[in-house]
């Protein structure tokens, strides 16, 4: 769906990724379905790619709030 939307807008991966603030390789992984976007990235892509309401629902439904972020600090050190 992301690839179709990007092509519909006439954008290449590099151009779309630069505007959305993500790397071209990350956008490629998102388009292939091998990575999951954060909600912030999903919102940026929705705007850049001018997603329809249905496409937004699909993308936001797949997005995660933390996108795999982790803390390098152990719980004991965080206290």
Coordinates of N, CA, C and O in Angstrom, one line a residue:
X1 N 0.8 -1.2 0.0 CA 0.0 0.0 0.0 C 0.9 1.3 0.0 O 0.6 2.2 -0.7
X2 N 2.0 1.2 0.8 CA 2.8 2.4 0.8 C 3.5 2.6 -0.5 O 3.6 3.8 -1.0
X3 N 3.9 1.6 -1.1 CA 4.6 1.7 -2.5 C 3.6 2.3 -3.5 O 3.9 3.2 -4.2
X4 N 2.4 1.8 -3.5 CA 1.4 2.3 -4.4 C 1.1 3.8 -4.2 O 1.0 4.6 -5.1
X5 N 1.0 4.2 -2.9 CA 0.7 5.6 -2.5 C 1.9 6.4 -3.0 O 1.7 7.5 -3.5
X6 N 3.1 6.0 -2.7 CA 4.3 6.7 -3.1 C 4.3 6.9 -4.6 O 4.6 8.1 -5.1
X7 N 4.1 5.9 -5.3 CA 4.1 6.0 -6.8 C 3.0 6.9 -7.3 O 3.1 7.6 -8.3
X8 N 1.8 6.8 -6.6 CA 0.7 7.7 -7.0 C 1.0 9.1 -6.9 O 0.6 10.0 -7.6
X9 N 1.9 9.4 -5.9 CA 2.4 10.8 -5.7 C 3.5 11.2 -6.6 O 3.9 12.4 -6.6
X10 N 4.0 10.2 -7.3 CA 5.1 10.5 -8.2 C 6.5 10.7 -7.5 O 7.3 11.4 -8.0
X11 N 6.6 10.1 -6.4 CA 7.9 10.2 -5.6 C 8.7 8.9 -5.6 O 8.1 7.8 -5.6
X12 N 10.0 9.1 -5.7 CA 10.9 8.0 -5.6 C 11.1 7.7 -4.1 O 10.8 8.5 -3.3
X13 N 11.7 6.5 -3.8 CA 12.0 6.2 -2.4 C 12.9 7.2 -1.7 O 12.6 7.6 -0.6
X14 N 13.9 7.6 -2.4 CA 14.8 8.6 -1.7 C 14.1 9.9 -1.4 O 14.3 10.5 -0.4
X15 N 13.4 10.4 -2.4 CA 12.7 11.7 -2.2 C 11.7 11.6 -1.1 O 11.6 12.4 -0.2
X16 N 10.8 10.5 -1.1 CA 9.8 10.3 -0.1 C 10.4 10.2 1.2 O 9.9 10.7 2.2
X17 N 11.5 9.4 1.3 CA 12.1 9.1 2.6 C 12.7 10.4 3.2 O 12.6 10.7 4.4
X18 N 13.3 11.2 2.3 CA 13.9 12.5 2.8 C 12.8 13.4 3.3 O 13.0 14.0 4.4
X19 N 11.7 13.5 2.6 CA 10.7 14.4 3.1 C 10.0 13.9 4.4 O 9.7 14.7 5.2
X20 N 9.9 12.6 4.5 CA 9.3 12.0 5.7 C 10.3 11.9 6.9 O 9.9 11.7 8.0
X21 N 11.6 12.1 6.6 CA 12.6 12.1 7.7 C 13.0 10.7 8.1 O 13.4 10.5 9.2
X22 N 13.0 9.8 7.1 CA 13.4 8.4 7.4 C 14.5 8.0 6.3 O 14.6 8.7 5.3
X23 N 15.2 7.0 6.6 CA 16.2 6.6 5.6 C 15.5 5.8 4.5 O 14.5 5.2 4.6
X24 N 16.1 5.9 3.3 CA 15.6 5.1 2.1 C 15.5 3.6 2.4 O 14.5 3.0 2.0
X25 N 16.4 3.1 3.1 CA 16.4 1.6 3.4 C 15.2 1.3 4.4 O 14.6 0.3 4.2
X26 N 15.0 2.2 5.3 CA 13.9 2.0 6.3 C 12.5 2.0 5.5 O 11.7 1.2 5.7
X27 N 12.4 3.0 4.6 CA 11.2 3.1 3.8 C 11.0 1.8 3.0 O 9.9 1.3 2.8
X28 N 12.1 1.4 2.4 CA 12.0 0.1 1.6 C 11.5 -1.0 2.5 O 10.7 -1.8 2.0
X29 N 12.0 -1.2 3.7 CA 11.6 -2.2 4.6 C 10.1 -2.0 4.9 O 9.4 -3.0 5.0
X30 N 9.7 -0.8 5.1 CA 8.3 -0.6 5.4 C 7.4 -1.0 4.2 O 6.4 -1.6 4.4
X31 N 7.8 -0.6 3.1 CA 7.1 -1.0 1.9 C 7.0 -2.5 1.7 O 6.0 -3.0 1.2
X32 N 8.1 -3.2 2.0 CA 8.1 -4.7 1.9 C 7.4 -5.4 3.0 O 7.1 -6.6 3.0
X33 N 7.1 -4.6 4.1 CA 6.4 -5.2 5.2 C 7.3 -6.0 6.2 O 6.8 -6.7 7.0
X34 N 8.6 -5.7 6.1 CA 9.5 -6.4 7.0 C 9.8 -5.5 8.3 O 10.5 -6.0 9.1
X35 N 9.3 -4.3 8.3 CA 9.5 -3.4 9.5 C 8.2 -2.8 9.8 O 7.3 -2.7 8.9
X36 N 8.0 -2.4 11.1 CA 6.8 -1.8 11.5 C 7.1 -0.3 11.9 O 8.0 -0.1 12.7
X37 N 6.3 0.6 11.4 CA 6.6 2.0 11.7 C 6.1 2.4 13.1 O 5.2 1.8 13.6
X38 N 6.8 3.4 13.6 CA 6.2 4.0 14.9 C 5.0 4.9 14.4 O 4.8 5.2 13.2
X39 N 4.2 5.3 15.4 CA 3.1 6.2 15.1 C 3.6 7.5 14.5 O 3.0 8.0 13.5
X40 N 4.7 8.0 14.9 CA 5.2 9.3 14.4 C 5.6 9.1 12.9 O 5.3 10.0 12.1
X41 N 6.3 8.0 12.6 CA 6.7 7.8 11.2 C 5.4 7.5 10.4 O 5.3 8.0 9.2
X42 N 4.4 6.8 10.9 CA 3.2 6.6 10.2 C 2.5 7.9 9.8 O 2.0 8.1 8.7
X43 N 2.5 8.8 10.8 CA 1.8 10.1 10.6 C 2.6 10.9 9.5 O 2.0 11.5 8.7
X44 N 3.9 10.9 9.6 CA 4.7 11.6 8.6 C 4.5 11.0 7.2 O 4.3 11.8 6.2
X45 N 4.5 9.7 7.1 CA 4.3 9.1 5.8 C 2.9 9.4 5.3 O 2.7 9.6 4.1
X46 N 1.9 9.3 6.1 CA 0.5 9.6 5.7 C 0.4 11.0 5.1 O -0.3 11.2 4.1
X47 N 1.1 12.0 5.7 CA 1.1 13.3 5.1 C 1.9 13.4 3.8 O 1.4 14.0 2.8
X48 N 3.1 12.9 3.8 CA 3.9 13.0 2.6 C 3.3 12.2 1.4 O 3.3 12.7 0.3
X49 N 2.7 11.1 1.7 CA 2.1 10.3 0.6 C 0.7 10.6 0.4 O 0.1 9.9 -0.5
X50 N 0.1 11.5 1.1 CA -1.3 11.9 0.9 C -2.2 10.7 0.9 O -3.0 10.5 0.0
X51 N -2.1 9.9 2.0 CA -2.9 8.7 2.1 C -4.4 9.0 2.2 O -4.8 10.0 2.8
X52 N -5.2 8.1 1.7 CA -6.6 8.2 1.8 C -7.0 7.8 3.3 O -6.1 7.3 4.0
X53 N -8.2 8.1 3.7 CA -8.6 7.8 5.0 C -8.5 6.3 5.3 O -8.0 5.8 6.3
X54 N -8.9 5.5 4.3 CA -8.7 4.0 4.4 C -7.3 3.6 4.6 O -6.9 2.7 5.4
X55 N -6.4 4.2 3.8 CA -4.9 3.9 3.9 C -4.4 4.3 5.2 O -3.6 3.6 5.8
X56 N -4.8 5.4 5.7 CA -4.4 5.9 7.1 C -4.8 4.9 8.1 O -4.0 4.6 9.0
X57 N -6.0 4.4 8.1 CA -6.5 3.5 9.1 C -5.6 2.2 9.0 O -5.3 1.6 10.0
X58 N -5.3 1.8 7.8 CA -4.5 0.6 7.6 C -3.1 0.8 8.2 O -2.6 0.0 9.0
X59 N -2.5 1.9 7.9 CA -1.1 2.2 8.4 C -1.1 2.4 9.9 O -0.3 1.9 10.6
X60 N -2.0 3.2 10.4 CA -2.1 3.5 11.8 C -2.4 2.2 12.6 O -1.9 2.0 13.7
X61 N -3.2 1.3 12.0 CA -3.5 0.1 12.7 C -2.2 -0.8 12.8 O -2.1 -1.6 13.8
X62 N -1.3 -0.7 11.9 CA -0.1 -1.5 11.9 C 1.0 -0.8 12.8 O 2.0 -1.5 13.2
X63 N 0.9 0.5 13.0 CA 2.0 1.2 13.7 C 2.0 0.8 15.2 O 1.0 0.4 15.8
X64 N 3.2 1.0 15.8 CA 3.4 0.7 17.2 C 3.8 2.0 17.9 O 4.3 2.9 17.2
X65 N 3.6 2.1 19.2 CA 3.9 3.4 19.8 C 5.4 3.5 20.1 O 5.9 4.6 20.1
X66 N 6.1 2.4 20.3 CA 7.6 2.6 20.6 C 8.5 2.1 19.4 O 9.7 2.4 19.5
X67 N 8.0 1.4 18.5 CA 8.7 1.0 17.3 C 10.0 0.3 17.7 O 11.1 0.5 17.1
X68 N 10.0 -0.5 18.7 CA 11.1 -1.3 19.1 C 12.2 -0.6 19.9 O 13.3 -1.0 20.0
X69 N 11.9 0.6 20.3 CA 12.9 1.3 21.1 C 13.1 0.6 22.4 O 12.3 -0.1 23.0
X70 N 14.3 0.7 22.9 CA 14.7 0.1 24.1 C 15.6 1.0 24.9 O 16.2 1.9 24.3
X71 N 15.7 0.7 26.1 CA 16.6 1.5 27.0 C 17.9 0.7 27.2 O 17.8 -0.5 27.5
X72 N 19.0 1.3 27.0 CA 20.3 0.6 27.3 C 20.6 0.5 28.8 O 21.4 -0.2 29.2
X73 N 19.8 1.3 29.5 CA 20.0 1.3 31.0 C 19.2 0.2 31.6 O 18.1 0.0 31.3
X74 N 19.8 -0.5 32.5 CA 19.1 -1.6 33.2 C 18.1 -1.0 34.2 O 18.3 0.2 34.6
X75 N 17.1 -1.7 34.6 CA 16.1 -1.1 35.5 C 16.7 -0.6 36.8 O 16.3 0.4 37.4
X76 N 17.8 -1.3 37.2 CA 18.4 -0.9 38.5 C 19.1 0.5 38.3 O 19.1 1.3 39.2
X77 N 19.7 0.7 37.1 CA 20.4 2.0 36.9 C 19.4 3.1 36.6 O 19.8 4.3 36.8
X78 N 18.2 2.8 36.1 CA 17.3 3.8 35.8 C 16.7 4.5 37.1 O 16.2 5.6 37.0
X79 N 16.7 3.8 38.2 CA 16.1 4.3 39.4 C 16.9 5.3 40.1 O 18.0 5.6 39.8

